[in-house]
PDB file of N, CA and C in Angstrom:
ATOM      1  N   ASP A   1       4.785  12.475  31.051  1.00 74.00           N
ATOM      2  CA  ASP A   1       3.672  12.024  31.850  1.00 74.00           C
ATOM      3  C   ASP A   1       2.629  13.117  32.069  1.00 74.00           C
ATOM      4  N   GLY A   2       2.885  14.310  31.597  1.00 78.00           N
ATOM      5  CA  GLY A   2       1.895  15.374  31.660  1.00 78.00           C
ATOM      6  C   GLY A   2       1.951  16.254  32.895  1.00 78.00           C
ATOM      7  N   TYR A   3       2.804  15.945  33.849  1.00 81.00           N
ATOM      8  CA  TYR A   3       2.928  16.773  35.043  1.00 81.00           C
ATOM      9  C   TYR A   3       4.080  17.745  34.855  1.00 81.00           C
ATOM     10  N   GLY A   4       3.867  18.993  35.260  1.00 81.00           N
ATOM     11  CA  GLY A   4       4.877  20.031  35.065  1.00 81.00           C
ATOM     12  C   GLY A   4       6.141  19.789  35.866  1.00 81.00           C
ATOM     13  N   ASP A   5       7.275  20.213  35.321  1.00 77.00           N
ATOM     14  CA  ASP A   5       8.561  19.997  35.977  1.00 77.00           C
ATOM     15  C   ASP A   5       8.790  20.915  37.177  1.00 77.00           C
ATOM     16  N   ASN A   6       7.982  21.950  37.325  1.00 78.00           N
ATOM     17  CA  ASN A   6       8.106  22.843  38.466  1.00 78.00           C
ATOM     18  C   ASN A   6       7.391  22.210  39.654  1.00 78.00           C
ATOM     19  N   LEU A   7       8.130  21.711  40.601  1.00 83.00           N
ATOM     20  CA  LEU A   7       7.559  21.006  41.748  1.00 83.00           C
ATOM     21  C   LEU A   7       6.588  21.884  42.529  1.00 83.00           C
ATOM     22  N   ASP A   8       6.842  23.178  42.579  1.00 84.00           N
ATOM     23  CA  ASP A   8       5.987  24.089  43.334  1.00 84.00           C
ATOM     24  C   ASP A   8       4.763  24.547  42.548  1.00 84.00           C
ATOM     25  N   GLY A   9       4.686  24.205  41.266  1.00 84.00           N
ATOM     26  CA  GLY A   9       3.545  24.583  40.444  1.00 84.00           C
ATOM     27  C   GLY A   9       2.358  23.660  40.663  1.00 84.00           C
ATOM     28  N   PHE A  10       1.273  23.911  39.941  1.00 89.00           N
ATOM     29  CA  PHE A  10       0.066  23.097  40.030  1.00 89.00           C
ATOM     30  C   PHE A  10       0.379  21.663  39.619  1.00 89.00           C
ATOM     31  N   GLU A  11       0.116  20.717  40.495  1.00 89.00           N
ATOM     32  CA  GLU A  11       0.389  19.299  40.258  1.00 89.00           C
ATOM     33  C   GLU A  11       1.817  19.078  39.760  1.00 89.00           C
ATOM     34  N   GLY A  12       2.760  19.674  40.459  1.00 90.00           N
ATOM     35  CA  GLY A  12       4.168  19.564  40.086  1.00 90.00           C
ATOM     36  C   GLY A  12       4.672  18.129  40.122  1.00 90.00           C
ATOM     37  N   ASP A  13       5.515  17.796  39.164  1.00 91.00           N
ATOM     38  CA  ASP A  13       6.047  16.442  39.006  1.00 91.00           C
ATOM     39  C   ASP A  13       7.075  16.146  40.094  1.00 91.00           C
ATOM     40  N   HIS A  14       6.771  15.200  40.963  1.00 91.00           N
ATOM     41  CA  HIS A  14       7.693  14.818  42.034  1.00 91.00           C
ATOM     42  C   HIS A  14       8.800  13.891  41.537  1.00 91.00           C
ATOM     43  N   CYS A  15       8.641  13.334  40.349  1.00 89.00           N
ATOM     44  CA  CYS A  15       9.628  12.407  39.780  1.00 89.00           C
ATOM     45  C   CYS A  15       9.883  12.800  38.331  1.00 89.00           C
ATOM     46  N   LYS A  16      10.470  13.951  38.121  1.00 84.00           N
ATOM     47  CA  LYS A  16      10.586  14.474  36.763  1.00 84.00           C
ATOM     48  C   LYS A  16      11.549  13.691  35.876  1.00 84.00           C
ATOM     49  N   PHE A  17      12.353  12.812  36.438  1.00 84.00           N
ATOM     50  CA  PHE A  17      13.281  12.034  35.621  1.00 84.00           C
ATOM     51  C   PHE A  17      12.742  10.658  35.259  1.00 84.00           C
ATOM     52  N   SER A  18      11.509  10.361  35.664  1.00 86.00           N
ATOM     53  CA  SER A  18      10.881   9.095  35.285  1.00 86.00           C
ATOM     54  C   SER A  18       9.425   9.360  34.927  1.00 86.00           C
ATOM     55  N   ARG A  19       8.913   8.584  33.987  1.00 89.00           N
ATOM     56  CA  ARG A  19       7.526   8.731  33.566  1.00 89.00           C
ATOM     57  C   ARG A  19       6.649   7.925  34.511  1.00 89.00           C
ATOM     58  N   GLY A  20       5.679   8.599  35.112  1.00 92.00           N
ATOM     59  CA  GLY A  20       4.769   7.925  36.021  1.00 92.00           C
ATOM     60  C   GLY A  20       3.450   8.657  36.109  1.00 92.00           C
ATOM     61  N   TYR A  21       2.442   7.980  36.607  1.00 93.00           N
ATOM     62  CA  TYR A  21       1.093   8.535  36.601  1.00 93.00           C
ATOM     63  C   TYR A  21       0.439   8.534  37.976  1.00 93.00           C
ATOM     64  N   SER A  22       1.220   8.504  39.030  1.00 95.00           N
ATOM     65  CA  SER A  22       0.626   8.577  40.368  1.00 95.00           C
ATOM     66  C   SER A  22       0.006   9.961  40.565  1.00 95.00           C
ATOM     67  N   SER A  23      -1.057  10.013  41.365  1.00 94.00           N
ATOM     68  CA  SER A  23      -1.721  11.300  41.580  1.00 94.00           C
ATOM     69  C   SER A  23      -2.338  11.441  42.968  1.00 94.00           C
ATOM     70  N   SER A  24      -2.259  10.438  43.809  1.00 93.00           N
ATOM     71  CA  SER A  24      -2.873  10.542  45.137  1.00 93.00           C
ATOM     72  C   SER A  24      -1.905  11.023  46.211  1.00 93.00           C
ATOM     73  N   ASP A  25      -0.728  10.452  46.274  1.00 92.00           N
ATOM     74  CA  ASP A  25       0.231  10.848  47.306  1.00 92.00           C
ATOM     75  C   ASP A  25       1.275  11.823  46.777  1.00 92.00           C
ATOM     76  N   ARG A  26       1.583  11.751  45.524  1.00 92.00           N
ATOM     77  CA  ARG A  26       2.471  12.683  44.823  1.00 92.00           C
ATOM     78  C   ARG A  26       2.228  12.504  43.339  1.00 92.00           C
ATOM     79  N   PHE A  27       2.564  13.512  42.557  1.00 94.00           N
ATOM     80  CA  PHE A  27       2.246  13.507  41.133  1.00 94.00           C
ATOM     81  C   PHE A  27       3.421  13.059  40.269  1.00 94.00           C
ATOM     82  N   GLY A  28       3.117  12.260  39.236  1.00 93.00           N
ATOM     83  CA  GLY A  28       4.084  11.935  38.207  1.00 93.00           C
ATOM     84  C   GLY A  28       5.113  10.877  38.525  1.00 93.00           C
ATOM     85  N   CYS A  29       4.868  10.055  39.522  1.00 93.00           N
ATOM     86  CA  CYS A  29       5.829   9.011  39.883  1.00 93.00           C
ATOM     87  C   CYS A  29       5.319   7.641  39.452  1.00 93.00           C
ATOM     88  N   LEU A  30       6.206   6.664  39.462  1.00 93.00           N
ATOM     89  CA  LEU A  30       5.835   5.313  39.063  1.00 93.00           C
ATOM     90  C   LEU A  30       4.687   4.790  39.917  1.00 93.00           C
ATOM     91  N   ASP A  31       3.758   4.102  39.260  1.00 94.00           N
ATOM     92  CA  ASP A  31       2.591   3.514  39.918  1.00 94.00           C
ATOM     93  C   ASP A  31       2.342   2.167  39.248  1.00 94.00           C
ATOM     94  N   SER A  32       3.031   1.139  39.699  1.00 92.00           N
ATOM     95  CA  SER A  32       3.029  -0.165  39.031  1.00 92.00           C
ATOM     96  C   SER A  32       1.654  -0.789  38.874  1.00 92.00           C
ATOM     97  N   ASP A  33       0.772  -0.627  39.860  1.00 93.00           N
ATOM     98  CA  ASP A  33      -0.539  -1.279  39.767  1.00 93.00           C
ATOM     99  C   ASP A  33      -1.659  -0.350  39.306  1.00 93.00           C
ATOM    100  N   GLY A  34      -1.372   0.915  39.057  1.00 93.00           N
ATOM    101  CA  GLY A  34      -2.362   1.829  38.509  1.00 93.00           C
ATOM    102  C   GLY A  34      -3.438   2.276  39.483  1.00 93.00           C
ATOM    103  N   ASP A  35      -3.156   2.230  40.793  1.00 92.00           N
ATOM    104  CA  ASP A  35      -4.169   2.631  41.780  1.00 92.00           C
ATOM    105  C   ASP A  35      -4.065   4.099  42.187  1.00 92.00           C
ATOM    106  N   SER A  36      -3.202   4.847  41.581  1.00 93.00           N
ATOM    107  CA  SER A  36      -2.939   6.280  41.762  1.00 93.00           C
ATOM    108  C   SER A  36      -1.967   6.589  42.899  1.00 93.00           C
ATOM    109  N   PHE A  37      -1.554   5.587  43.677  1.00 93.00           N
ATOM    110  CA  PHE A  37      -0.551   5.794  44.719  1.00 93.00           C
ATOM    111  C   PHE A  37       0.813   5.370  44.189  1.00 93.00           C
ATOM    112  N   SER A  38       1.818   6.202  44.415  1.00 93.00           N
ATOM    113  CA  SER A  38       3.143   5.939  43.857  1.00 93.00           C
ATOM    114  C   SER A  38       3.825   4.751  44.518  1.00 93.00           C
ATOM    115  N   ASP A  39       4.731   4.154  43.760  1.00 93.00           N
ATOM    116  CA  ASP A  39       5.556   3.067  44.286  1.00 93.00           C
ATOM    117  C   ASP A  39       6.545   3.645  45.304  1.00 93.00           C
ATOM    118  N   PRO A  40       6.956   2.843  46.264  1.00 93.00           N
ATOM    119  CA  PRO A  40       7.970   3.313  47.212  1.00 93.00           C
ATOM    120  C   PRO A  40       9.284   3.611  46.492  1.00 93.00           C
ATOM    121  N   ASP A  41      10.016   4.557  46.998  1.00 91.00           N
ATOM    122  CA  ASP A  41      11.321   4.934  46.463  1.00 91.00           C
ATOM    123  C   ASP A  41      12.215   5.297  47.649  1.00 91.00           C
ATOM    124  N   PRO A  42      12.585   4.285  48.468  1.00 89.00           N
ATOM    125  CA  PRO A  42      13.317   4.574  49.699  1.00 89.00           C
ATOM    126  C   PRO A  42      14.686   5.209  49.490  1.00 89.00           C
ATOM    127  N   GLY A  43      15.263   5.022  48.321  1.00 86.00           N
ATOM    128  CA  GLY A  43      16.561   5.622  48.049  1.00 86.00           C
ATOM    129  C   GLY A  43      16.474   7.009  47.450  1.00 86.00           C
ATOM    130  N   GLY A  44      15.265   7.462  47.138  1.00 85.00           N
ATOM    131  CA  GLY A  44      15.086   8.773  46.532  1.00 85.00           C
ATOM    132  C   GLY A  44      15.657   8.861  45.127  1.00 85.00           C
ATOM    133  N   LEU A  45      15.722   7.737  44.415  1.00 84.00           N
ATOM    134  CA  LEU A  45      16.334   7.713  43.088  1.00 84.00           C
ATOM    135  C   LEU A  45      15.440   8.321  42.011  1.00 84.00           C
ATOM    136  N   ASN A  46      14.118   8.195  42.144  1.00 81.00           N
ATOM    137  CA  ASN A  46      13.201   8.700  41.133  1.00 81.00           C
ATOM    138  C   ASN A  46      12.575  10.031  41.500  1.00 81.00           C
ATOM    139  N   GLY A  47      12.718  10.444  42.724  1.00 78.00           N
ATOM    140  CA  GLY A  47      12.082  11.680  43.174  1.00 78.00           C
ATOM    141  C   GLY A  47      13.069  12.604  43.849  1.00 78.00           C
ATOM    142  N   TYR A  48      12.525  13.603  44.495  1.00 82.00           N
ATOM    143  CA  TYR A  48      13.346  14.600  45.157  1.00 82.00           C
ATOM    144  C   TYR A  48      13.775  14.186  46.556  1.00 82.00           C
ATOM    145  N   GLU A  49      13.096  13.171  47.098  1.00 85.00           N
ATOM    146  CA  GLU A  49      13.377  12.728  48.455  1.00 85.00           C
ATOM    147  C   GLU A  49      13.022  11.253  48.583  1.00 85.00           C
ATOM    148  N   PRO A  50      13.538  10.576  49.591  1.00 88.00           N
ATOM    149  CA  PRO A  50      13.121   9.187  49.818  1.00 88.00           C
ATOM    150  C   PRO A  50      11.615   9.128  50.057  1.00 88.00           C
ATOM    151  N   TRP A  51      10.978   8.071  49.570  1.00 89.00           N
ATOM    152  CA  TRP A  51       9.527   7.912  49.698  1.00 89.00           C
ATOM    153  C   TRP A  51       9.258   6.482  50.131  1.00 89.00           C
ATOM    154  N   TYR A  52       8.719   6.330  51.330  1.00 89.00           N
ATOM    155  CA  TYR A  52       8.565   5.010  51.939  1.00 89.00           C
ATOM    156  C   TYR A  52       7.139   4.480  51.836  1.00 89.00           C
ATOM    157  N   ALA A  53       7.030   3.155  51.835  1.00 86.00           N
ATOM    158  CA  ALA A  53       5.723   2.497  51.777  1.00 86.00           C
ATOM    159  C   ALA A  53       4.986   2.659  53.100  1.00 86.00           C
ATOM    160  N   HIS A  54       3.678   2.634  53.013  1.00 85.00           N
ATOM    161  CA  HIS A  54       2.827   2.659  54.196  1.00 85.00           C
ATOM    162  C   HIS A  54       3.135   1.421  55.035  1.00 85.00           C
ATOM    163  N   PRO A  55       3.232   1.435  56.320  1.00 85.00           N
ATOM    164  CA  PRO A  55       2.796   2.466  57.246  1.00 85.00           C
ATOM    165  C   PRO A  55       3.876   3.471  57.629  1.00 85.00           C
ATOM    166  N   VAL A  56       5.104   3.293  57.194  1.00 84.00           N
ATOM    167  CA  VAL A  56       6.163   4.250  57.511  1.00 84.00           C
ATOM    168  C   VAL A  56       5.948   5.552  56.754  1.00 84.00           C
ATOM    169  N   GLY A  57       5.561   5.431  55.489  1.00 84.00           N
ATOM    170  CA  GLY A  57       5.328   6.594  54.648  1.00 84.00           C
ATOM    171  C   GLY A  57       3.975   6.533  53.975  1.00 84.00           C
ATOM    172  N   LYS A  58       3.850   7.237  52.852  1.00 85.00           N
ATOM    173  CA  LYS A  58       2.568   7.334  52.155  1.00 85.00           C
ATOM    174  C   LYS A  58       2.531   6.562  50.841  1.00 85.00           C
ATOM    175  N   ALA A  59       3.618   5.920  50.465  1.00 86.00           N
ATOM    176  CA  ALA A  59       3.658   5.188  49.194  1.00 86.00           C
ATOM    177  C   ALA A  59       2.875   3.879  49.279  1.00 86.00           C
ATOM    178  N   ASP A  60       2.600   3.324  48.124  1.00 84.00           N
ATOM    179  CA  ASP A  60       1.830   2.088  47.973  1.00 84.00           C
ATOM    180  C   ASP A  60       2.551   0.913  48.629  1.00 84.00           C
ATOM    181  N   ALA A  61       1.891   0.249  49.558  1.00 81.00           N
ATOM    182  CA  ALA A  61       2.473  -0.919  50.227  1.00 81.00           C
ATOM    183  C   ALA A  61       2.184  -2.211  49.476  1.00 81.00           C
ATOM    184  N   PHE A  62       1.266  -2.157  48.499  1.00 79.00           N
ATOM    185  CA  PHE A  62       0.874  -3.341  47.725  1.00 79.00           C
ATOM    186  C   PHE A  62       1.041  -3.029  46.239  1.00 79.00           C
ATOM    187  N   LEU A  63       2.243  -3.190  45.735  1.00 79.00           N
ATOM    188  CA  LEU A  63       2.567  -2.769  44.371  1.00 79.00           C
ATOM    189  C   LEU A  63       1.818  -3.515  43.284  1.00 79.00           C
ATOM    190  N   ASN A  64       1.346  -4.708  43.555  1.00 78.00           N
ATOM    191  CA  ASN A  64       0.676  -5.504  42.525  1.00 78.00           C
ATOM    192  C   ASN A  64      -0.805  -5.708  42.799  1.00 78.00           C
ATOM    193  N   ASP A  65      -1.385  -4.893  43.671  1.00 80.00           N
ATOM    194  CA  ASP A  65      -2.804  -5.023  44.011  1.00 80.00           C
ATOM    195  C   ASP A  65      -3.478  -3.667  43.853  1.00 80.00           C
ATOM    196  N   VAL A  66      -4.219  -3.509  42.766  1.00 83.00           N
ATOM    197  CA  VAL A  66      -4.861  -2.231  42.466  1.00 83.00           C
ATOM    198  C   VAL A  66      -5.931  -1.865  43.489  1.00 83.00           C
ATOM    199  N   SER A  67      -6.425  -2.837  44.246  1.00 80.00           N
ATOM    200  CA  SER A  67      -7.500  -2.561  45.202  1.00 80.00           C
ATOM    201  C   SER A  67      -6.991  -2.099  46.570  1.00 80.00           C
ATOM    202  N   GLN A  68      -5.671  -2.154  46.793  1.00 77.00           N
ATOM    203  CA  GLN A  68      -5.133  -1.748  48.097  1.00 77.00           C
ATOM    204  C   GLN A  68      -3.859  -0.939  47.934  1.00 77.00           C
ATOM    205  N   TRP A  69      -3.655  -0.013  48.840  1.00 75.00           N
ATOM    206  CA  TRP A  69      -2.386   0.715  48.877  1.00 75.00           C
ATOM    207  C   TRP A  69      -1.821   0.755  50.292  1.00 75.00           C
ATOM    208  N   ASN A  70      -2.668   0.561  51.318  1.00 72.00           N
ATOM    209  CA  ASN A  70      -2.166   0.552  52.687  1.00 72.00           C
ATOM    210  C   ASN A  70      -2.797  -0.583  53.484  1.00 72.00           C
ATOM    211  N   ASP A  71      -2.304  -0.794  54.669  1.00 64.00           N
ATOM    212  CA  ASP A  71      -2.784  -1.882  55.522  1.00 64.00           C
ATOM    213  C   ASP A  71      -3.171  -1.297  56.873  1.00 64.00           C
ATOM    214  N   THR A  72      -4.349  -0.683  56.942  1.00 65.00           N
ATOM    215  CA  THR A  72      -4.754  -0.003  58.169  1.00 65.00           C
ATOM    216  C   THR A  72      -5.123  -0.958  59.294  1.00 65.00           C
ATOM    217  N   ASP A  73      -5.561  -2.183  58.951  1.00 60.00           N
ATOM    218  CA  ASP A  73      -5.926  -3.129  60.005  1.00 60.00           C
ATOM    219  C   ASP A  73      -4.806  -4.108  60.347  1.00 60.00           C
ATOM    220  N   GLU A  74      -3.649  -3.907  59.728  1.00 64.00           N
ATOM    221  CA  GLU A  74      -2.435  -4.685  59.992  1.00 64.00           C
ATOM    222  C   GLU A  74      -2.623  -6.193  59.854  1.00 64.00           C
ATOM    223  N   ASP A  75      -3.382  -6.610  58.840  1.00 60.00           N
ATOM    224  CA  ASP A  75      -3.528  -8.048  58.592  1.00 60.00           C
ATOM    225  C   ASP A  75      -2.589  -8.414  57.479  1.00 60.00           C
TER     226      ASP A  75
END
């Protein structure tokens, strides 16, 4: 996916065991809708730590909607 395996390096790959192109909340993780925000990974299976969907965490809350990643107005 083009992100370095050294997590502490420049744009380090947060999900080095899976190919992904997220770049807004973390680099190199799955991004199903292509909006640059990574998919949630609550079990920490693809990354170094559990990663929760917004509003609990920073991951994409709308996996199939490229125009949204969070729900700030709670509708």
